[in-house]
Amino acid sequence: MPAKYSHAKKRSAARKSNTHTTTQHSHGHAHGHAQRKHAPPNPLLDRSLTQALGALATLERCIARILLLRYEQDIARLFSTRLYCVALLHVPTLLMRCMAVGGPGWAAHNADSDAVKDFFRAAIAMDMRQAGERVATKSVLWSYTVLRHFALANGVAVCRTRGLHSMHLLPHYAALKTHLDALDAAPPPAFAKPAHLGGLADGLDALEDACALGGALDGAWRAKVRAGYERLVQTLWRVAREFDARGYGLVLREKLVRNWCECGCSTDHLGEVCERAVREDEQENGVRSGKQREWDGRGSGVYGWGTEEEEDIWEAELDFVGSEQPEDGGSDALADMSIGERMEWRYLRAEREKEQGNVAFKKGDFERAITHYVAASKIEPEMPHYHLNLAAAHLKLSQWVEAETACDRALSQHRSGKGYFRRARARKMRGQTDGAIKDLRAALLIQPRNAEARTALAALLPDRSRPPEVAVGSSSSSHAHTRAREDDDEALGLPRAKPPKPLPFAKTEQDARRLKIAPLPITLDLPEDMGLGLGEDAGRKGKAGNAKGARAQMQTMSFSYPSWERYVIQRVD
């Protein structure tokens, strides 16, 4: 939807040229308004009309806000199911691969290591970039079902073909506002294991059976595997909570926050689109029990909703073609792609821009690096590390405000140690010492062993007494070092870390190995010009560029592609 009220400047000219014309709203929906010669204005009528339009605008803002908050909850809810399935299917495989390199007890002793957490972060980030395509349509349908059920319960008629009209809900605005207040008062959406799903016994049993078939394990392997699996799953959920569902699904969010029309046509259009789907679902499956509960319209389109058999929609193939064409009228090749293919092509183009930015960054050409990082973030705005790269380039050019803004964007999606550390640098240079201290403490909560962040935080705090150095060769050096770290944390204003629960088996030489979990790159033959009718290339070349693209030279490119299946585990010590 273009900017609102863009039609306002055209009205005066239209009235002069035609007394019976149709004006066009900024949202693109035509409204027929017959123009006629008006009698002298009636102040009472004008006042009542203004009040009615104001009430409708308030109602529309309420509806849009309800859709947005429920959308955020749906992302968190459905991705939690995804993580539960990852814990059952992919974490056991990860543990077995770690066993092959580090032994049966490695996962139990190293589940909280940076290698494991970074692997989880990369895979989760790749999943979360798909949240909009996978959740938006279902969430909007469920929220419309809620509004529809509310309307029917209050005697509001719903058209069989055009659905619910928002103006009919005006007398019931107070009840809608009460529901909105309840949504606003709820805690921010977070990832947590859905209560209705079962435990992890199935995954653990399958893991133990697979390990038993491998043979050649020590007598305590079963206890080690069980502890390692439980700790890996705990780390998975902790890492997932670093991500914020409110930073994803930006396409629908933009429509609800900025482009939702307050005249009522946006809700009316929602009814036209969703009413048919709701009626077809009710005819096929009946009115489900969940839809009979107040404010609960979810479940349609997800198999086994609310049961132990609920599906992981991230496993569903997005093999259908979207109804919306590229905004810039891109090439036919892109228009013919399925939703899943568009997502993958978008990621490859963004990675190409990022790699070109990295090359420029290493050469010291930070301005050019910024150009590529900005392009990558525009192509794939829901990958936070592009914004982190952009922040690093701005810091090199002493562009503190721009660096802080880039970090804000990244942290709105993923609360990472890099994001907090780089924003702390920008804030420090802007004289915002308190903000820098707060960010450094947040970074150390995520990465307690980040020595650079510790040094930077110590330099910003007032003079303080450091704990005495501990002699490395002393018999109690391990205990003394732990005590010194705790004292140092207290002096830095960090909360005392909760010690991990002791394991019932000793740490072996194999358990002390340092491992690296690296994604396997994908290698593809792609055209040298990867614009494919998008972005700046489309603007310069148009149809001629597309015709030339068919004969474009191909080159072999490799891309990092984190996933739950394709990775390799190697020793680094």
XYZ file of C-alpha atoms in Angstrom:
573
model
C 0.000 0.000 0.000
C 1.461 3.397 -0.891
C 1.571 6.293 1.536
C -1.775 7.358 2.905
C -3.628 10.404 1.704
C -1.592 10.630 -1.512
C -4.912 11.297 -3.263
C -5.607 14.481 -1.281
C -3.860 16.844 -3.708
C -5.839 15.491 -6.662
C -9.298 16.082 -5.268
C -9.656 19.771 -6.028
C -8.750 19.302 -9.687
C -11.036 16.305 -9.971
C -13.998 18.252 -8.626
C -13.534 21.005 -11.179
C -13.313 18.643 -14.133
C -16.044 16.166 -13.245
C -19.018 16.415 -10.944
C -19.447 12.625 -10.825
C -16.087 10.971 -10.310
C -14.587 8.174 -8.292
C -11.770 9.023 -5.906
C -9.026 6.582 -5.133
C -7.759 5.844 -1.638
C -4.082 5.352 -0.945
C -4.593 1.657 -0.272
C -5.663 1.025 -3.865
C -9.346 0.188 -3.240
C -11.773 2.274 -5.258
C -14.675 3.971 -3.515
C -17.403 5.524 -5.581
C -18.381 8.950 -4.256
C -20.835 10.991 -6.355
C -19.808 14.640 -6.350
C -22.587 17.189 -6.225
C -23.149 20.829 -5.401
C -23.376 21.106 -1.654
C -25.666 23.200 0.468
C -24.127 25.452 3.103
C -22.236 23.321 5.636
C -24.103 22.099 8.689
C -21.821 22.362 11.754
C -23.722 19.667 13.650
C -23.546 17.247 10.713
C -19.856 17.935 10.175
C -19.141 17.339 13.855
C -21.021 14.024 13.912
C -19.298 12.883 10.717
C -15.904 13.744 12.160
C -16.701 11.832 15.329
C -17.852 8.793 13.329
C -14.708 8.774 11.210
C -12.588 9.181 14.321
C -14.331 6.252 16.000
C -13.814 4.077 12.916
C -10.132 5.002 12.766
C -9.738 4.098 16.451
C -11.443 0.758 15.820
C -9.187 0.010 12.848
C -6.062 0.777 14.870
C -7.353 -1.590 17.543
C -7.962 -4.378 15.005
C -4.543 -3.921 13.402
C -2.876 -4.037 16.817
C -4.757 -7.225 17.719
C -3.620 -8.847 14.469
C -0.020 -7.819 15.143
C 0.177 -9.061 18.736
C -1.468 -12.352 17.880
C 0.936 -12.688 14.938
C 3.904 -12.343 17.290
C 2.413 -14.946 19.613
C 1.794 -17.311 16.703
C 5.413 -17.037 15.537
C 6.651 -17.892 19.029
C 4.091 -20.674 19.428
C 4.724 -22.387 16.089
C 8.495 -22.042 16.221
C 8.449 -23.568 19.698
C 6.899 -26.635 18.088
C 9.704 -26.498 15.526
C 12.323 -26.480 18.300
C 10.620 -29.391 20.040
C 10.885 -31.404 16.812
C 14.532 -30.360 16.450
C 15.179 -31.664 19.967
C 13.625 -35.016 19.044
C 15.147 -35.466 15.588
C 18.287 -33.396 15.101
C 19.860 -33.065 18.553
C 20.360 -36.864 18.861
C 22.174 -36.836 15.518
C 24.362 -33.953 16.691
C 25.260 -35.854 19.862
C 26.225 -38.986 17.950
C 28.452 -37.008 15.608
C 30.119 -35.375 18.602
C 30.634 -38.824 20.134
C 32.473 -39.969 17.020
C 35.071 -37.221 17.504
C 35.006 -36.461 21.215
C 33.707 -39.544 22.985
C 30.404 -40.359 24.765
C 30.881 -37.797 27.532
C 31.867 -34.835 25.354
C 28.344 -33.434 24.963
C 27.639 -33.614 28.697
C 30.773 -31.608 29.525
C 30.600 -29.183 26.569
C 26.900 -28.631 25.878
C 27.292 -24.991 26.932
C 30.399 -24.362 24.825
C 30.567 -21.611 22.224
C 30.922 -24.222 19.470
C 27.549 -25.779 20.303
C 25.776 -22.482 20.922
C 27.076 -20.905 17.715
C 25.849 -23.921 15.737
C 22.391 -23.575 17.300
C 22.355 -19.817 16.663
C 23.184 -20.175 12.983
C 20.574 -22.880 12.368
C 17.857 -21.025 14.300
C 18.591 -17.807 12.407
C 18.115 -19.628 9.095
C 14.766 -20.962 10.305
C 13.550 -17.645 11.700
C 14.096 -15.827 8.407
C 11.240 -17.974 7.065
C 8.801 -17.007 9.827
C 6.870 -14.559 7.663
C 6.265 -16.962 4.780
C 5.349 -19.837 7.083
C 3.229 -18.117 9.746
C 1.703 -14.910 8.341
C -1.101 -16.440 6.263
C -2.169 -18.820 9.024
C -2.005 -16.149 11.719
C -4.148 -13.687 9.766
C -6.713 -16.403 9.073
C -6.849 -17.371 12.743
C -7.205 -13.770 13.904
C -9.962 -13.149 11.372
C -11.709 -16.267 12.690
C -11.522 -14.743 16.171
C -13.089 -11.475 15.015
C -15.727 -13.365 13.052
C -16.661 -15.549 16.030
C -16.804 -12.457 18.243
C -19.095 -10.744 15.741
C -21.461 -13.709 15.473
C -21.582 -14.075 19.253
C -22.708 -10.445 19.482
C -25.352 -10.682 16.771
C -23.301 -8.984 14.052
C -24.111 -10.216 10.557
C -21.299 -11.645 8.429
C -21.708 -11.619 4.648
C -21.236 -15.026 3.023
C -19.135 -13.613 0.188
C -17.545 -10.411 1.497
C -17.104 -11.437 5.103
C -17.027 -9.174 8.136
C -17.277 -5.379 7.809
C -15.448 -3.529 10.546
C -17.996 -0.723 10.902
C -20.479 -3.280 12.250
C -18.133 -3.795 15.202
C -18.246 -0.144 16.302
C -20.880 -0.752 19.021
C -18.626 -3.473 20.468
C -15.374 -1.515 20.496
C -15.096 -1.673 24.299
C -14.939 -5.485 24.267
C -12.331 -5.460 21.503
C -10.283 -2.934 23.458
C -10.455 -5.161 26.530
C -9.018 -8.041 24.497
C -6.295 -5.763 23.141
C -5.400 -4.622 26.668
C -5.062 -8.258 27.715
C -2.714 -8.932 24.797
C -0.646 -5.844 25.615
C -0.388 -6.876 29.266
C 0.852 -10.372 28.414
C 4.602 -11.097 28.646
C 6.592 -10.718 25.421
C 6.306 -13.825 23.245
C 9.115 -16.252 24.033
C 10.120 -19.684 22.855
C 9.253 -22.472 25.281
C 8.275 -26.111 24.997
C 4.502 -26.301 24.373
C 2.846 -27.880 27.400
C 0.645 -30.218 25.349
C 3.585 -31.879 23.611
C 5.160 -34.965 25.145
C 8.549 -35.361 26.760
C 11.847 -36.278 25.147
C 11.725 -39.975 25.996
C 11.241 -41.001 22.359
C 14.303 -39.088 21.226
C 16.391 -40.455 24.083
C 15.306 -44.051 23.455
C 16.139 -43.790 19.762
C 19.509 -42.271 20.639
C 20.417 -45.029 23.084
C 19.391 -47.715 20.595
C 21.563 -46.144 17.898
C 24.532 -45.869 20.264
C 24.150 -49.487 21.359
C 24.381 -50.620 17.749
C 27.672 -48.765 17.377
C 29.367 -50.790 20.134
C 32.884 -50.214 21.579
C 31.681 -47.876 24.357
C 32.748 -47.740 27.994
C 30.534 -49.049 30.761
C 29.166 -45.613 31.718
C 28.209 -44.587 28.197
C 24.475 -44.742 28.806
C 24.610 -42.223 31.675
C 26.938 -39.996 29.653
C 24.675 -40.039 26.608
C 21.586 -39.314 28.679
C 23.234 -36.368 30.450
C 24.665 -35.050 27.192
C 21.305 -35.187 25.437
C 19.475 -33.431 28.265
C 22.093 -30.677 28.447
C 22.131 -30.140 24.684
C 18.352 -29.705 24.692
C 18.590 -27.218 27.569
C 21.200 -25.242 25.628
C 18.975 -25.298 22.540
C 16.117 -23.599 24.414
C 18.452 -21.069 26.068
C 19.904 -20.076 22.700
C 16.429 -19.851 21.151
C 15.387 -17.329 23.810
C 18.102 -14.984 22.532
C 15.871 -14.471 19.478
C 12.897 -12.115 19.579
C 9.785 -13.135 17.651
C 8.793 -9.454 17.447
C 11.663 -8.772 15.041
C 10.499 -11.186 12.354
C 7.713 -11.393 9.802
C 8.466 -7.871 8.623
C 6.254 -7.881 5.514
C 3.011 -8.406 7.423
C 4.259 -6.231 10.271
C 4.790 -3.337 7.861
C 1.231 -3.690 6.564
C -0.250 -3.769 10.056
C 1.840 -0.955 11.534
C 2.287 1.511 8.682
C -0.055 0.634 5.834
C -3.283 -0.357 7.561
C -5.994 1.959 6.280
C -8.146 3.599 8.946
C -11.167 4.055 6.683
C -12.171 0.412 7.179
C -11.271 -0.998 3.784
C -8.275 -2.981 5.077
C -10.469 -5.003 7.419
C -13.101 -5.333 4.702
C -10.469 -6.683 2.311
C -9.354 -9.108 5.028
C -12.931 -10.382 5.236
C -13.176 -10.865 1.483
C -9.995 -12.939 1.467
C -10.538 -15.013 4.615
C -14.304 -15.626 4.729
C -14.263 -18.238 1.991
C -11.396 -20.133 3.642
C -13.162 -20.108 7.017
C -16.433 -21.418 5.573
C -14.669 -24.126 3.561
C -12.779 -25.255 6.654
C -15.958 -25.375 8.736
C -17.752 -27.370 6.047
C -14.914 -29.871 5.878
C -13.989 -30.175 9.557
C -16.916 -28.664 11.412
C -16.693 -25.914 14.009
C -13.816 -27.106 16.162
C -13.909 -26.991 19.928
C -11.046 -24.498 19.959
C -13.103 -22.065 17.914
C -15.924 -22.224 20.437
C -13.695 -20.727 23.121
C -13.625 -16.968 23.294
C -10.736 -15.340 21.414
C -9.353 -18.665 20.170
C -9.585 -19.109 16.420
C -6.357 -21.014 15.852
C -5.765 -24.449 14.438
C -6.915 -24.318 10.820
C -4.134 -25.328 8.456
C -1.975 -27.088 11.067
C -2.315 -30.835 11.455
C -2.842 -32.066 15.010
C -3.153 -28.567 16.468
C -2.970 -28.633 20.253
C -2.208 -32.376 20.430
C 0.908 -34.515 20.794
C 0.832 -35.035 17.019
C 1.045 -31.359 16.129
C 3.150 -30.874 13.001
C 6.279 -28.816 12.472
C 5.272 -26.361 9.741
C 8.946 -25.593 9.069
C 9.136 -29.048 7.490
C 6.336 -28.241 5.032
C 7.405 -27.628 1.436
C 6.661 -24.099 0.217
C 6.194 -25.370 -3.326
C 3.354 -23.058 -4.348
C 3.640 -19.840 -6.354
C 2.786 -16.649 -4.491
C -0.068 -14.488 -5.693
C 1.924 -11.262 -5.288
C 4.389 -10.349 -8.006
C 7.761 -8.712 -7.293
C 7.312 -5.089 -6.270
C 9.592 -3.826 -9.033
C 7.967 -5.921 -11.749
C 10.959 -8.240 -11.923
C 11.681 -10.967 -14.408
C 9.337 -13.744 -15.444
C 11.831 -16.261 -14.053
C 11.347 -14.897 -10.541
C 7.583 -14.646 -10.938
C 7.456 -18.351 -11.839
C 9.402 -19.407 -8.748
C 7.657 -21.038 -5.812
C 7.705 -19.328 -2.423
C 10.430 -21.687 -1.239
C 12.555 -21.072 -4.327
C 12.232 -17.314 -3.896
C 13.432 -17.580 -0.306
C 16.493 -19.565 -1.329
C 17.297 -17.238 -4.236
C 16.914 -14.254 -1.945
C 19.365 -15.761 0.533
C 21.946 -16.557 -2.150
C 21.807 -13.007 -3.502
C 22.179 -11.564 -0.009
C 25.131 -13.847 0.738
C 26.772 -12.774 -2.520
C 26.482 -9.134 -1.452
C 27.820 -9.961 2.011
C 30.854 -11.778 0.604
C 31.636 -8.835 -1.676
C 31.315 -6.576 1.350
C 33.724 -8.777 3.306
C 36.283 -8.538 0.498
C 36.012 -4.739 0.492
C 36.207 -4.659 4.304
C 39.455 -6.648 4.332
C 40.909 -4.252 1.753
C 40.025 -1.287 3.956
C 37.405 0.032 1.519
C 34.755 0.499 4.194
C 32.496 2.732 2.114
C 32.161 0.033 -0.520
C 31.683 -2.580 2.189
C 28.786 -0.537 3.567
C 27.190 -0.443 0.112
C 27.258 -4.242 -0.124
C 26.104 -4.810 3.466
C 23.177 -2.438 2.974
C 22.229 -4.300 -0.204
C 22.384 -7.629 1.646
C 20.196 -6.348 4.482
C 17.618 -5.024 2.015
C 17.454 -8.314 0.137
C 17.245 -10.403 3.323
C 16.220 -8.044 6.157
C 15.603 -10.855 8.643
C 19.213 -12.054 8.888
C 20.691 -10.030 11.773
C 24.351 -10.691 10.964
C 24.135 -8.442 7.893
C 23.318 -5.537 10.205
C 26.223 -6.535 12.470
C 28.613 -6.430 9.508
C 27.204 -3.039 8.599
C 27.795 -1.803 12.144
C 31.424 -2.966 12.023
C 32.029 -0.984 8.821
C 30.419 2.146 10.288
C 32.625 1.824 13.377
C 35.721 1.766 11.161
C 34.595 5.088 9.656
C 33.782 6.586 13.079
C 30.113 6.812 12.089
C 28.821 6.214 15.594
C 25.139 7.022 15.060
C 24.875 4.782 12.002
C 26.711 1.985 13.818
C 24.326 2.186 16.772
C 21.312 2.137 14.442
C 22.594 -0.983 12.675
C 23.143 -2.694 16.028
C 19.622 -1.736 17.109
C 18.236 -3.490 14.037
C 20.289 -6.621 14.692
C 19.439 -6.748 18.401
C 15.725 -6.372 17.676
C 15.949 -9.842 16.114
C 18.792 -11.570 17.954
C 20.302 -10.466 21.260
C 23.889 -11.412 20.428
C 27.148 -10.705 22.207
C 28.568 -9.075 19.065
C 25.567 -6.797 18.768
C 25.805 -5.555 22.342
C 29.593 -5.166 22.174
C 29.554 -3.136 18.960
C 26.710 -0.957 20.176
C 28.662 -0.372 23.385
C 31.596 0.926 21.332
C 29.327 3.287 19.419
C 27.645 4.525 22.597
C 30.964 5.030 24.336
C 32.216 7.226 21.496
C 28.971 9.213 21.645
C 29.513 9.865 25.341
C 26.701 7.539 26.450
C 28.741 5.781 29.126
C 25.807 4.350 31.055
C 24.360 2.825 27.903
C 27.750 1.368 26.968
C 28.127 -0.205 30.425
C 24.660 -1.718 30.177
C 25.438 -3.189 26.754
C 28.772 -4.652 27.868
C 27.123 -6.361 30.810
C 24.486 -7.770 28.466
C 27.241 -9.046 26.161
C 28.989 -10.776 29.068
C 25.788 -12.475 30.142
C 25.713 -14.099 26.698
C 29.477 -14.616 26.354
C 30.966 -14.779 29.876
C 34.431 -15.630 28.528
C 34.666 -12.584 26.236
C 37.922 -11.074 27.496
C 37.655 -8.015 25.233
C 34.249 -7.120 26.670
C 35.543 -7.589 30.227
C 38.450 -5.249 29.590
C 36.198 -2.627 27.996
C 33.726 -2.800 30.885
C 36.482 -2.501 33.489
C 37.798 0.607 31.723
C 34.383 2.298 31.870
C 33.652 1.569 35.519
C 34.987 3.726 38.367
C 38.235 2.673 40.036
C 37.861 -0.667 41.695
C 40.117 -3.192 43.379
C 40.895 -6.140 41.160
C 41.146 -9.595 42.687
C 44.737 -10.778 43.168
C 46.349 -12.840 40.464
C 46.370 -16.566 41.120
C 49.577 -18.525 40.712
C 49.134 -21.044 37.927
C 51.228 -23.703 39.614
C 49.447 -23.710 42.955
C 47.749 -26.913 44.042
C 44.397 -25.192 44.426
C 44.714 -23.083 41.276
C 41.456 -24.346 39.762
C 39.420 -23.506 42.837
C 41.234 -20.195 43.288
C 40.682 -19.265 39.648
C 36.962 -19.947 39.990
C 36.853 -17.829 43.137
C 38.754 -15.018 41.397
C 36.329 -15.107 38.444
C 33.364 -14.840 40.821
C 34.940 -11.849 42.579
C 35.698 -10.258 39.222
C 32.085 -10.737 38.093
C 30.855 -9.091 41.279
C 33.178 -6.122 40.774
C 31.955 -5.767 37.169
C 28.347 -5.720 38.326
C 27.530 -9.088 36.783
C 25.159 -11.519 38.487
C 26.777 -14.551 40.045
C 26.626 -17.411 37.578
C 24.780 -20.508 38.699
C 27.253 -23.412 38.726
C 26.273 -26.388 36.562
C 25.004 -29.487 38.266
C 27.906 -31.894 38.904
C 28.043 -34.879 36.593
C 28.170 -38.398 38.042
C 31.235 -39.282 35.979
C 34.724 -37.824 35.661
C 35.961 -35.736 32.769
C 38.270 -37.652 30.446
C 40.911 -36.540 27.988
C 38.431 -37.026 25.142
C 35.902 -34.779 26.888
C 38.478 -31.961 26.957
C 38.899 -31.894 23.190
C 37.992 -28.679 21.400
C 35.576 -29.279 18.546
C 34.284 -27.062 15.772
C 30.847 -27.530 14.205
C 30.941 -25.979 10.737
C 28.141 -25.899 8.142
C 28.895 -27.604 4.860
C 28.979 -24.992 2.083
C 26.799 -25.370 -0.963
C 28.376 -24.920 -4.394
C 26.207 -23.800 -7.308
C 26.649 -22.660 -10.901
C 24.931 -19.281 -11.038
C 24.880 -16.340 -13.475
C 27.490 -13.699 -12.785
C 24.693 -11.121 -12.643
C 22.474 -12.474 -9.875
C 20.026 -9.559 -10.043
C 17.438 -11.561 -12.017
C 15.373 -8.467 -12.592
C 15.593 -7.252 -9.014
C 16.961 -4.186 -7.313
C 19.361 -1.821 -9.050
C 20.015 -4.171 -11.977
C 16.323 -4.206 -12.849
C 16.161 -0.426 -12.805
C 19.085 -0.069 -15.180
C 18.369 -2.874 -17.627
C 14.652 -3.578 -17.648
C 13.518 -6.038 -20.307
C 16.795 -5.824 -22.152
C 18.570 -6.951 -19.010
C 16.281 -9.958 -18.703
C 16.895 -10.964 -22.302
C 20.611 -10.630 -21.799
C 20.372 -12.585 -18.557
C 19.313 -15.674 -20.489
C 22.746 -15.668 -22.138
C 24.655 -14.570 -19.052
C 27.927 -16.274 -18.236
C 27.814 -18.761 -15.394
C 30.280 -19.052 -12.563
C 30.712 -21.487 -9.692
C 29.944 -19.966 -6.286
C 30.101 -21.397 -2.779
C 27.857 -20.198 0.018
C 27.665 -20.872 3.724
C 24.305 -22.485 4.412
C 23.743 -23.358 8.096
C 21.180 -26.088 8.644
C 20.266 -28.851 11.070
C 21.384 -31.574 8.649
C 24.462 -30.391 6.712
C 27.503 -29.806 8.919
C 30.851 -31.329 9.810
C 32.481 -31.718 13.245
C 36.264 -31.368 13.459
C 38.911 -31.184 16.167
C 40.649 -27.828 16.453
C 43.212 -28.577 19.184
